C-alpha positions as a printed NumPy array, in Angstrom:
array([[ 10.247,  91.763,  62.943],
       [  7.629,  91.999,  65.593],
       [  7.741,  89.71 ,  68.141],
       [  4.588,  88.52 ,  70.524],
       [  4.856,  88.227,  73.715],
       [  2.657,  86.303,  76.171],
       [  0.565,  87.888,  78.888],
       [  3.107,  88.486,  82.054],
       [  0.908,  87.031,  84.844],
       [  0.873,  88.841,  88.17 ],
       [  4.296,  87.524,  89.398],
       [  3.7  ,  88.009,  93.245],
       [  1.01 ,  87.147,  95.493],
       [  2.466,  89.471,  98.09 ],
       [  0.217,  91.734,  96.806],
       [ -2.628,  89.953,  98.716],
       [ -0.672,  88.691, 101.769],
       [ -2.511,  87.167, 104.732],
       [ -1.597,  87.927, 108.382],
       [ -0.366,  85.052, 111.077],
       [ -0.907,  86.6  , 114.304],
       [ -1.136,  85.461, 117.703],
       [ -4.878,  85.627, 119.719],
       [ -3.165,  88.569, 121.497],
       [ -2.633,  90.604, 118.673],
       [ -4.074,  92.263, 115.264],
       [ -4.424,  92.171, 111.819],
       [ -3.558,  95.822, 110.179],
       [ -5.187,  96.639, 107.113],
       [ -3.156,  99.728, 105.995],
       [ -5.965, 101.235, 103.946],
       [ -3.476, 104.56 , 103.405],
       [ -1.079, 102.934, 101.87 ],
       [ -0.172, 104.49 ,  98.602],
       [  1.329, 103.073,  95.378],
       [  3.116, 104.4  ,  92.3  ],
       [  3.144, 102.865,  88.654],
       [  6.627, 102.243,  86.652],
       [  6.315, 101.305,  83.102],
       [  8.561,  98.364,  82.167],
       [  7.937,  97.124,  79.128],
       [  5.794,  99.195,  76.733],
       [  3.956,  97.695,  73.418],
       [  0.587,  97.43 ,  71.79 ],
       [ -2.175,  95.184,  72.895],
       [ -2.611,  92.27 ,  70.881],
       [ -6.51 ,  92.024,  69.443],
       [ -7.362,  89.182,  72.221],
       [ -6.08 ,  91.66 ,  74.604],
       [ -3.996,  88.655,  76.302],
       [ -0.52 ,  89.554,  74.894],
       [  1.783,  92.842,  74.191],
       [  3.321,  93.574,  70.901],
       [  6.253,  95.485,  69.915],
       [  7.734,  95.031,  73.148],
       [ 10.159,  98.341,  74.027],
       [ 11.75 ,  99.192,  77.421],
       [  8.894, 101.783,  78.962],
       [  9.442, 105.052,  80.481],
       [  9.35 , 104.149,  84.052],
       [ 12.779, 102.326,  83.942],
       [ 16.574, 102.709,  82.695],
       [ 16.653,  99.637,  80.184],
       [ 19.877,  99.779,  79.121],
       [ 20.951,  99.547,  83.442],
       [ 18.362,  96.804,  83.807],
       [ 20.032,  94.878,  80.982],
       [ 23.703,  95.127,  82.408],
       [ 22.425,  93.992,  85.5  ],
       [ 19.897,  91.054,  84.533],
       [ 23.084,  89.501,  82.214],
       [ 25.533,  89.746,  85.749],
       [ 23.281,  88.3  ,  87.447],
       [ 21.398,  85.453,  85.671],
       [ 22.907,  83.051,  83.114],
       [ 19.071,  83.028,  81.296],
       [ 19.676,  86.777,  80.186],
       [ 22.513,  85.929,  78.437],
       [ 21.42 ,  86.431,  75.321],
       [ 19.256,  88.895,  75.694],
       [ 19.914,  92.313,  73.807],
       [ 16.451,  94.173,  73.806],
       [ 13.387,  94.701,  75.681],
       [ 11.278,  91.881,  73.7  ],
       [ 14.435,  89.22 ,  74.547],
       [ 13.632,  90.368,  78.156],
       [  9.856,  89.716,  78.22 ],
       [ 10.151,  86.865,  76.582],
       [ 12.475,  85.067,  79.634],
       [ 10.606,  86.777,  82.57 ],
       [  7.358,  85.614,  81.003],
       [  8.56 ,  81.625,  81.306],
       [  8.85 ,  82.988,  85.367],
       [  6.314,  81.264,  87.737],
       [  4.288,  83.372,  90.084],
       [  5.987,  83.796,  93.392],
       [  9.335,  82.25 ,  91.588],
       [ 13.03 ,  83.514,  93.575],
       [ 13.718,  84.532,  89.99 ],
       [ 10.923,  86.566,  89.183],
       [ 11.393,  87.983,  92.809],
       [ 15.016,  88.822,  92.05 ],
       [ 13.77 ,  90.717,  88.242],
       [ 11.727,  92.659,  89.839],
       [ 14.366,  94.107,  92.679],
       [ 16.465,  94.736,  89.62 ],
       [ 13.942,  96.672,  88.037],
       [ 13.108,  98.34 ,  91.513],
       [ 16.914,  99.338,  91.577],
       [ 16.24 , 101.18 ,  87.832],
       [ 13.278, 102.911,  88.432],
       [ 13.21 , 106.91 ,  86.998],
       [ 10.96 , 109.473,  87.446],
       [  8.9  , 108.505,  85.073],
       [  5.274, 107.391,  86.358],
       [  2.398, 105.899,  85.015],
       [ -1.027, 107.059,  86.879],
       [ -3.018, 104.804,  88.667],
       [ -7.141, 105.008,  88.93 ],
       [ -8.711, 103.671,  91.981],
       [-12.007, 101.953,  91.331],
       [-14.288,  99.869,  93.117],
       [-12.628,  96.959,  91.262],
       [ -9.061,  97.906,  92.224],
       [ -6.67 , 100.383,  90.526],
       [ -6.681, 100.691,  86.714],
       [ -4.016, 101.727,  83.758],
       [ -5.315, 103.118,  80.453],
       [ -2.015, 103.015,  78.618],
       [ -1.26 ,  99.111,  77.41 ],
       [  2.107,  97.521,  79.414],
       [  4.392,  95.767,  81.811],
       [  4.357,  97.575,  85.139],
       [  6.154,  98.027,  88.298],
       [  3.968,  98.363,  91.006],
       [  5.666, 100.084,  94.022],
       [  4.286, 100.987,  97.748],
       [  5.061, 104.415,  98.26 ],
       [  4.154, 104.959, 101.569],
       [  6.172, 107.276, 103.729],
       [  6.642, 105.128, 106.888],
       [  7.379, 107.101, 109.721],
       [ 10.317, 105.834, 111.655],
       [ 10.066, 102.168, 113.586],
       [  6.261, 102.539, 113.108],
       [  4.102,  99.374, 113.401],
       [  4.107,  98.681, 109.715],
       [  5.594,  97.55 , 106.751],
       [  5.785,  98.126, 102.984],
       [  4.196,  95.931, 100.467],
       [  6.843,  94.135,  98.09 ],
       [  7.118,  95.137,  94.65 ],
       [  4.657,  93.87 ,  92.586],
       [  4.701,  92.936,  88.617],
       [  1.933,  93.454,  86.879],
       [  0.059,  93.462,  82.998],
       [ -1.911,  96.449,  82.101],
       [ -5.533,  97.226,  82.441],
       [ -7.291,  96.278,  86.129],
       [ -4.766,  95.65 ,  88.761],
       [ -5.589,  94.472,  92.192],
       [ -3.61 ,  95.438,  95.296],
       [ -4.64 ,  94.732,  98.431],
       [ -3.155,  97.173, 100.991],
       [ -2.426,  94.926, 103.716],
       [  0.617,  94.568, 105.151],
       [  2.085,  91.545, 107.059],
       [  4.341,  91.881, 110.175],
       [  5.61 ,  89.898, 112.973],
       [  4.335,  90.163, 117.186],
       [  5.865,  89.511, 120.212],
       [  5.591,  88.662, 123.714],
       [  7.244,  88.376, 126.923],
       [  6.155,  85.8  , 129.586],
       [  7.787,  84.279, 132.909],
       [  7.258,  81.031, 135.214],
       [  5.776,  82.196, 138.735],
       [  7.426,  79.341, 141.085],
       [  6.039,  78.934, 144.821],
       [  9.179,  77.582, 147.127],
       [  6.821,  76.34 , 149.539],
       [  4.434,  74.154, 147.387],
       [  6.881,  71.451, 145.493],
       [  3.826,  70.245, 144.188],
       [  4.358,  72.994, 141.481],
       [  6.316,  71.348, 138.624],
       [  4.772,  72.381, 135.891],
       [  6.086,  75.622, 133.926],
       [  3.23 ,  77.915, 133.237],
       [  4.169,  80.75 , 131.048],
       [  2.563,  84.464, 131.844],
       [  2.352,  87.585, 132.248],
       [  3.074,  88.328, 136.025],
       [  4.414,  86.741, 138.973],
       [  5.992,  87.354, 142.407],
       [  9.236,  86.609, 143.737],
       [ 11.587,  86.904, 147.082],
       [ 14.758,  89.572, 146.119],
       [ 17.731,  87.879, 144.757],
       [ 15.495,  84.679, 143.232],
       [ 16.308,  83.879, 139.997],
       [ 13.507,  84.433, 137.269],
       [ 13.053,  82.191, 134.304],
       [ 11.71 ,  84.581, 131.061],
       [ 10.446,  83.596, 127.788],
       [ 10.532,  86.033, 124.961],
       [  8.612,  84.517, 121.855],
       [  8.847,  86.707, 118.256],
       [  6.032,  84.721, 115.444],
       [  7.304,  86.199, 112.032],
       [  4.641,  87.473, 109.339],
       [  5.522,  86.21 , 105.885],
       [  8.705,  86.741, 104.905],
       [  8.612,  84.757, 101.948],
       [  9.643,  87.798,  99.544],
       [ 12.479,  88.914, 101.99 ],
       [ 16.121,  87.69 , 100.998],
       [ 17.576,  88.629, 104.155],
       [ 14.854,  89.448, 107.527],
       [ 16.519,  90.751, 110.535],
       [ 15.063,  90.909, 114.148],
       [ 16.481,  92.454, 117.265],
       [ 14.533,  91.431, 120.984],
       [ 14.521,  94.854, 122.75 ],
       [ 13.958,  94.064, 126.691],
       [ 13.989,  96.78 , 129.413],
       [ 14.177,  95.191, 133.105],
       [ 13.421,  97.076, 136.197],
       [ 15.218,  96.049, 139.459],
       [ 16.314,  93.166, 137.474],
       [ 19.846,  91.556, 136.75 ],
       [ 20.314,  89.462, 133.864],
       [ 22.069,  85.843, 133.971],
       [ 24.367,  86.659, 130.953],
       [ 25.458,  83.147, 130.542],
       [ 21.458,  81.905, 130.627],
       [ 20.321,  83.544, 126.948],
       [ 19.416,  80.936, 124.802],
       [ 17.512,  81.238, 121.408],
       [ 15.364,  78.466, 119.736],
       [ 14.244,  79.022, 116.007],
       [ 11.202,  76.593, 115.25 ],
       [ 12.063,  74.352, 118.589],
       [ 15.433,  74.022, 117.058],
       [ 18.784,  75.37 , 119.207],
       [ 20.354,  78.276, 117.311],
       [ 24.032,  78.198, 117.908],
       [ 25.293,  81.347, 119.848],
       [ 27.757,  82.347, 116.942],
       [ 24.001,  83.204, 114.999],
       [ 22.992,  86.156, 116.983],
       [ 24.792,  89.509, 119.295],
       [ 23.129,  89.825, 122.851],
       [ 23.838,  92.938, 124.435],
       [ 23.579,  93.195, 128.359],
       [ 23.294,  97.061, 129.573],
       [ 23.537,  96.682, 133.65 ],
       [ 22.83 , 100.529, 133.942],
       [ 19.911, 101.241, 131.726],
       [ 18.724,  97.562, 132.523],
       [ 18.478,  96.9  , 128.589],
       [ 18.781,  93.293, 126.367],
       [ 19.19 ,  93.033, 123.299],
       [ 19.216,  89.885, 121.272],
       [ 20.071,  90.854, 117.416],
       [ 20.037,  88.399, 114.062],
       [ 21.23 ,  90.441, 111.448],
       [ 19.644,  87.995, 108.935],
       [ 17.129,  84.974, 110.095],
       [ 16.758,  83.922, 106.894],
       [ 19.948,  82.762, 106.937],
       [ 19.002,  80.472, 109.973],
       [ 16.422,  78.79 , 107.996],
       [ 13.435,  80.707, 109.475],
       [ 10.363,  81.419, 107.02 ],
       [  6.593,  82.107, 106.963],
       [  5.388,  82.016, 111.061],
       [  8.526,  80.978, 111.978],
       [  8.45 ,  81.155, 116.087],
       [ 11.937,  82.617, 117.26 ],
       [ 11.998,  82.215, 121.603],
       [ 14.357,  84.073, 123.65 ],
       [ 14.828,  82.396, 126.903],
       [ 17.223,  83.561, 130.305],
       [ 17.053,  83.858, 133.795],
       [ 17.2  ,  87.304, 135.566],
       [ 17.794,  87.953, 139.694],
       [ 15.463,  90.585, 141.393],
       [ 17.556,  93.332, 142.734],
       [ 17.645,  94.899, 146.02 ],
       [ 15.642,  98.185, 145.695],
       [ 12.96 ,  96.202, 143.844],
       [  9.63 ,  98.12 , 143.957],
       [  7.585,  96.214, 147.128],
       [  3.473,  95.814, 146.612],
       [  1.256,  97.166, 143.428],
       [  3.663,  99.464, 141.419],
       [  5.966,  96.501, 140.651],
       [  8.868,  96.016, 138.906],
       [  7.405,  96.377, 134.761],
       [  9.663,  94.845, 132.156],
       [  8.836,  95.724, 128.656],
       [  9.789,  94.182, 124.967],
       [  9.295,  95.382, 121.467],
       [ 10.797,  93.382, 118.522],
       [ 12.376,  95.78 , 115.856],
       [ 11.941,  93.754, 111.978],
       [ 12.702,  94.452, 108.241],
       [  9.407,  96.562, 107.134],
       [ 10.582,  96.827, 103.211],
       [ 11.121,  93.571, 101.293],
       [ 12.182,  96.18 ,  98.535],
       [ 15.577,  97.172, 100.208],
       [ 16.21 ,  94.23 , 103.129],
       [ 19.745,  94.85 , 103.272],
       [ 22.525,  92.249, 102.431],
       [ 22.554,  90.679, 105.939],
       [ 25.585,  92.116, 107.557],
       [ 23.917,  95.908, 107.718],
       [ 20.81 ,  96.766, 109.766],
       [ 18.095,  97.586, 107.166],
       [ 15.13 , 100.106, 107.268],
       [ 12.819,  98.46 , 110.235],
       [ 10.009,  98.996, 112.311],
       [  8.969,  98.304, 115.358],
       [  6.002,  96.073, 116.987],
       [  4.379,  97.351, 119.975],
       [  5.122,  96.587, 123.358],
       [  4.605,  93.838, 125.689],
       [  4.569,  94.516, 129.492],
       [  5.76 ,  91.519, 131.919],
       [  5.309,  92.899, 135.595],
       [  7.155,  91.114, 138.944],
       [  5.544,  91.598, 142.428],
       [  7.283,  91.486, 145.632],
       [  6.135,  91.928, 149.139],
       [  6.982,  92.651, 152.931],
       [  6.029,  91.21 , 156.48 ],
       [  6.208,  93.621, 159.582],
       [  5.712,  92.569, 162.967],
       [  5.587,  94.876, 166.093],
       [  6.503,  94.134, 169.142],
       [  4.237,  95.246, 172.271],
       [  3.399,  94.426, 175.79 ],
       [  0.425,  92.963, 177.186],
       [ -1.277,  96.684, 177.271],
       [ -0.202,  96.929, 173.489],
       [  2.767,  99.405, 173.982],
       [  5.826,  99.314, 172.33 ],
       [  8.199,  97.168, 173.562],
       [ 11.911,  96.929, 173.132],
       [ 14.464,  94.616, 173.932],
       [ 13.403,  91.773, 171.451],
       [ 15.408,  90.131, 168.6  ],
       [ 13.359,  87.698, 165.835],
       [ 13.98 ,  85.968, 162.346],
       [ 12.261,  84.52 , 159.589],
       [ 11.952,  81.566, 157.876],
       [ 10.495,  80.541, 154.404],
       [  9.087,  76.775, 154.096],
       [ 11.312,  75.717, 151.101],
       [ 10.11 ,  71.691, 150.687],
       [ 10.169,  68.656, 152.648],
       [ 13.505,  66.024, 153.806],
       [ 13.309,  62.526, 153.194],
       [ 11.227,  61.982, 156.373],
       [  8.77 ,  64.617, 155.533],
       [  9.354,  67.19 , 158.099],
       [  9.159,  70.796, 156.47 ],
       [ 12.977,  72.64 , 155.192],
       [ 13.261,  76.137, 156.489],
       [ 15.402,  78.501, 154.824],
       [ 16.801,  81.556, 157.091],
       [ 16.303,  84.401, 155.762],
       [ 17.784,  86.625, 158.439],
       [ 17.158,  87.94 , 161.756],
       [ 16.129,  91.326, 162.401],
       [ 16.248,  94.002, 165.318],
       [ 19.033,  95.533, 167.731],
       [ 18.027,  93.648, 170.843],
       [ 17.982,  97.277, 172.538],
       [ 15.687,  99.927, 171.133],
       [ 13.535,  98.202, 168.43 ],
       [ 10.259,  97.583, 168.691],
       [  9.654,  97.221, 164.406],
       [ 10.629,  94.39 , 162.723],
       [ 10.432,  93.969, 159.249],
       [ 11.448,  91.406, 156.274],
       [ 11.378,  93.242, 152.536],
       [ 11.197,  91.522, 149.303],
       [  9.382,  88.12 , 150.426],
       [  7.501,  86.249, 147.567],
       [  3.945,  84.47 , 148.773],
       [  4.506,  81.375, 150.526],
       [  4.924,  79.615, 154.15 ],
       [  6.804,  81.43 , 156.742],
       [  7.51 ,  81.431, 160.301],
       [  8.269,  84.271, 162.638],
       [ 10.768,  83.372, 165.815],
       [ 12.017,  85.05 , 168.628],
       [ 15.521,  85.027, 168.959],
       [ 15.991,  87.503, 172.141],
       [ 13.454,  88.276, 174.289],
       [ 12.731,  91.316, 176.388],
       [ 13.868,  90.952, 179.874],
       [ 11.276,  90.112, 182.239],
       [  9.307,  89.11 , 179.41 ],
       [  8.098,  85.303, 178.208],
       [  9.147,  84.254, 175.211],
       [  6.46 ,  83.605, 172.594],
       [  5.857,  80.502, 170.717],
       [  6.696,  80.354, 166.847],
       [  4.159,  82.006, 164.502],
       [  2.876,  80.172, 161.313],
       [  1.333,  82.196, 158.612],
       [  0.688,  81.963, 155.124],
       [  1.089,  84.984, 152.39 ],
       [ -1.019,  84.576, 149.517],
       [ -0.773,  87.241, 146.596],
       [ -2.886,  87.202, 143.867],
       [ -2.597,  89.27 , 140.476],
       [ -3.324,  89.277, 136.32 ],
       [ -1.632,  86.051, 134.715],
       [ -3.007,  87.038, 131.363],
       [ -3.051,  90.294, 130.937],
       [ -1.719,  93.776, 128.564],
       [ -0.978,  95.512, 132.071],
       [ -0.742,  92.981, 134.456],
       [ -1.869,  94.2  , 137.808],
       [ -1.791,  92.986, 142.138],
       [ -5.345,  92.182, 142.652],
       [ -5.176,  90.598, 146.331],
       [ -2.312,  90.258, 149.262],
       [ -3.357,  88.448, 152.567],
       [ -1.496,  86.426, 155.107],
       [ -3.337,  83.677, 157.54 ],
       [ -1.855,  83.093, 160.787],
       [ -1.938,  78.494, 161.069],
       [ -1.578,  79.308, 165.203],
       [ -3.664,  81.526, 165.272],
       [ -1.905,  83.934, 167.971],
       [ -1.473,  86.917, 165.55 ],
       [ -3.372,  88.209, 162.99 ],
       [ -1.801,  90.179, 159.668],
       [ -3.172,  92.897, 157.916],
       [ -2.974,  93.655, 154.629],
       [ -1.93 ,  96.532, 152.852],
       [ -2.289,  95.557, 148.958],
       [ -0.662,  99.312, 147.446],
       [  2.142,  99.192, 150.124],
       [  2.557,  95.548, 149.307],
       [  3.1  ,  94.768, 152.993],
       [  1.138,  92.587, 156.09 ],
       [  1.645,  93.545, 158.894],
       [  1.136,  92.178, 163.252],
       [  1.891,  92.402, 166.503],
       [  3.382,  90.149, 168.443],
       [  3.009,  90.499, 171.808],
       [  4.803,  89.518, 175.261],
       [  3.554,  88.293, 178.666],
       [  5.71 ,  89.234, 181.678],
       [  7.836,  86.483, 183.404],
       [  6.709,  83.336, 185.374],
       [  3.724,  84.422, 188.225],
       [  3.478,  82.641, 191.264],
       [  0.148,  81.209, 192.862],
       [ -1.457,  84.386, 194.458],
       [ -2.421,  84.209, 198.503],
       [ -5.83 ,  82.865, 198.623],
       [ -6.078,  81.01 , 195.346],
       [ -6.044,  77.585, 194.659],
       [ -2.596,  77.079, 195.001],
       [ -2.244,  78.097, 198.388],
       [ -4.608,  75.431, 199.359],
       [ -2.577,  72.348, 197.323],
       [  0.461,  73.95 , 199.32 ],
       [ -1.277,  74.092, 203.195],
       [ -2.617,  70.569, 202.283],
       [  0.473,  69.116, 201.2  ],
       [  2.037,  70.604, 204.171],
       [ -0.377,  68.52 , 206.755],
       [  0.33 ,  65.299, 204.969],
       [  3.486,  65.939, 205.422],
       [  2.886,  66.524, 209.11 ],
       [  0.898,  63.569, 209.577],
       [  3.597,  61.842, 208.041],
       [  6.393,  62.808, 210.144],
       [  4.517,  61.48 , 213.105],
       [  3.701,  58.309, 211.959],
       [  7.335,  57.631, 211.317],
       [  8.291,  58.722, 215.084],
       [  5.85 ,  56.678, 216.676],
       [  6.816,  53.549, 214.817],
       [ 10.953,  54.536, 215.599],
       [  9.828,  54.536, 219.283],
       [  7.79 ,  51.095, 219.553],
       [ 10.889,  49.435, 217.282],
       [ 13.212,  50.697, 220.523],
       [ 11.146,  49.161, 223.572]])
C-alpha cells in the first residue's frame, strides 16, 4: 500500500544563522564553506510536487542503524518499522524542534558514502533526484581556526538554500586604571590599558558574548590568558553567566606561575543555563611583578577564548570537543620611573646624600594629604643617582634624608607624573609621560620609550656669614655704638645716685 507523505519542511533555521557580535568585532561570512548531500528518505514526487511517495530509506544513510537508534532513543518511534513509518513522525516535527534536532544527529551518526550532488545556482544549491536530504558542512577546518561548521541541516528536494555563514562567539579583556592620589576616582571604567606602581593589585575583566548556540547540546568554552610580569590572585577568579554568580564547582581554573598562563574551562555551558548571546565575565585581581617592563614596551597580556565550532559532534560534556579559537585581545599595563641626581651648585656630582619618596595616597579626617613611603634610596657615601622604579602616575614628593656634609639641606620637592596612553584600543600604546614640579625648584624631563623623568636636585654649601663691607657689617658697627652710648649713660647716672 503506498503511503503519502507530507512535504518535510526545512527543519533548521541554522542554515541562515545571524551573527551577535560586539562593536569591536566581525561578522564572517564563510563563502568557502562546502557542503555534501545524504539521501534520507527516497520516493516519487507527488503530482503537486508538495509531498513524496513510496517513501524508502535513500542511499545516503544506513536505515536499518537509524531505526535501532531512533526506537532507543524516542518513545514516538516505537512503532515504527520502515522508512514511510519514519517520515511520517519526523514530518509532525516543528522547525527548529530539540526533536527534529536530535533526528537529524542520528541520521548524521548513519551517514555512508553514498552522496547526492549538489548544483550551485544563483538561487541556492539544487537536487534533480526527488527526496529527503541530509545536508552536511564539509568544510575541512584547520585546527582552532576562527570558524565554525554549520549544523546539519534537513531538507526536501528540489531548490535548497544554505547560507554559508557561520556564527561564533568574541572576547575581550579589559582592566580598571585606579589613580592613588585622586580619591575622587570611584567609578570603575573598564579598558584596554592602564598604569600601575609594582606590587599593586590589578582588577581584570574578561567578557566571552556567545554566538548562537541554540543547535548545540553541550557548548564548551575555555578563557586562555597570558600575563606578563603579572601574578595572579588565585583566590580572586570569579565567573558571572548573564549577571548571575556561577558557583566555583561549574568551571576548572588553571594558574601556571611560570609560563604566566590562566585558564578558566566549562566543559559544558549549556549546562549552566547559558544560550543565544549569553555574556560569560571572568573577573580577578593580578599583582605587577618586580622585573615589570618600565615605559612604552609594557607589560602585554593577551586572551583568546577556545569554543565548540561543530554543533554536529559537541561532545557529551565531560570530553573537550573539536573547537576553535577566536582571535586575540591585547590588554597592556604601563609602569614608570623617577630619577633624581644629585649635584652641587656648579652642577657636579655630588655624593654624600640620602633621599626617599613618597606617593600622595588620600586625605585624613582633617584633610591634610596621606603619604605612603615608598623607600629611601642611596648609600649616604658614594651616590650621586637616585632612582625609584615601577611608580604609577600620581603625586609624589622627593625628601632628603642625609645630606652632604657642608652642604644645606634642600626643601621637599612636589611634582606630579602624568602618563597618558590608548584606553580603547587593539594595541594599546604610551602616548605621553611628563612630571610638573608644584615648587617649582626642579624641573623633570621626560623620557616617554625609557618610561622614566628624570632631575637634579641640587645643594648650596653651609650657612655664609655677612661678608666685610656689606650690609651686615654696618647693622653690626652700629649696634656696637648704641651699645657704647649705652654703657655710658648707665655710669653717669651710677655716679650722680652716689653723691
Amino acid at each position: 500500500m503506498k503511503k503519502r507523505m507530507k512535504k518535510l519542511l526545512a527543519l533548521f533555521a541554522a542554515a541562515a544563522m545571524t551573527m551577535s557580535m560586539s562593536v569591536a568585532a566581525f561578522a564572517q561570512n564563510i563563502a568557502d564553506h562546502t557542503f555534501t548531500a545524504y539521501q534520507i528518505f527516497s520516493g516519487t514526487q507527488a503530482a503537486d510536487k508538495a509531498a513524496l511517495c513510496d517513501v524508502e530509506w535513500g542511499s545516503g544513510v544506513d536505515g536499518a542503524a537509524i531505526l535501532a537508534e531512533l526506537k532507543e532513543a524516542d518513545t514516538v518511534y516505537a512503532d515504527c518499522e520502515t522508512a514511510a513509518d519514519v517520515a511520517e513522525v519526523v514530518a509532525g516535527f516543528d522547525s527548529n524542534s530539540a526533536a527534529a534536532m536530535a533526528f537529524a544527529r542520528i541520521v548524521d551518526a548513519h551517514r555512508t558514502g553514498t552522496t547526492t550532488a549538489l548544483n550551485k545556482g544563483e538561487q541556492g544549491y539544487t537536487i534533480s533526484t526527488p527526496g529527503y536530504y541530509l545536508i552536511v558542512d564539509t568544510t575541512k577546518l584547520e585546527d582552532g581556526s576562527y570558524d565554525a561548521l554549520n549544523l546539519s541541516l534537513l531538507q526536501c528536494y528540489e531548490t535548497i538554500t544554505i547560507a554559508t555563514k557561520t556564527d561564533i562567539p568574541t572576547v575581550v579583556k579589559k582592566v580598571d586604571d585606579v589613580n592613588d592620589s585622586n580619591t575622587s576616582e570611584d567609578t570603575v571604567v573598564w579598558q584596554d590599558s592602564a598604569d600601575y606602581d609594582i606590587g599593586d593589585e590589578i582588577p581584570y575583566q574578561i567578557t566571552g558574548t556567545l554566538g548562537d548556540i541554540s543547535k548545540f547540546p553541550t557548548y564548551y568554552v575555555n578563557f586562555h590568558d597570558t600575563m606578563t610580569n603579572l601574578t595572579l590572585k588565585t583566590d580572586s577568579v570569579t565567573v558571572t553567566l548573564d549577571n548571575e554568580t556561577v558557583n566555583k564547582n561549574n568551571y576548572l581554573v588553571a594558574w601556571d606561575p611560570k609560563t604566566k598562563t590562566l585558564d578558566v574551562e566549562f566543559m559544558d555551558v549549556v549546562a549552566l543555563g547559558a544560550k543565544t548571546n549569553s555574556v560569560i565575565v571572568v573577573s580577578y585581581i593580578a599583582t605587577l611583578d618586580e622585573g615589570a617592563n618600565i615605559g612604552a614596551t609594557g607589560n602585554p597580556n593577551e586572551v583568546y577564548l577556545e569554543f565548540s565550532n561543530n554543533p554536529n559532534n559537541s561532545g557529551n560534556g565531560t570530553t573537550k570537543p573539536s573547537t576553535g579559537k577566536t582571535p586575540v585581545d591585547t590588554n597592556i599595563i604601563f609602569t614608570y620611573k623617577v630619577i633624581a641626581n644629585k649635584v652641587d651648585p656648579a652642577g657636579k656630582p655630588l655624593a654624600g646624600a640620602k633621599f626617599a619618596l613618597y606617593k600622595a595616597i588620600g586625605t585624613d579626617e582633617k584633610g591634610e594629604t596621606i603619604w605612603q613611603d615608598l623607600g629611601e634610596v642611596g648609600d649616604g657615601e658614594k651616590d650621586t643617582t637616585f632612582a625609584w622604579t615601577g611608580l604609577d602616575d600620581g603625586d609624589y614628593k622627593i625628601v632628603e634624608t642625609k645630606v652632604p656634609e657642608g652642604y644645606n639641606k634642600i626643601a621637599d620637592q612636589y611634582f606630579t607624573v602624568t602618563a597618558g596612553h590608548d584606553i580603547l584600543s587593539d594595541n594599546p600604546a604610551l602616548t605621553e609621560l611628563s612630571g610638573n614640579s608644584d615648587t617649582g625648584m626642579i624641573t623633570l624631563a621626560s623620557d616617554k620609550e625609557a618610561g622614566s623623568l628624570s632631575t637634579n636636585i641640587e645643594n648650596k654649601q653651609g650657612t655664609v656669614l655677612p661678608s666685610t663691607g656689606g650690609m651686615g657689617t654696618t647693622v653690626l658697627y652700629t649696634t656696637g655704638a648704641i651699645l657704647v652710648i649705652g654703657a655710658g649713660v648707665v655710669l653717669v647716672a651710677r655716679r650722680r645716685v652716689a653723691k
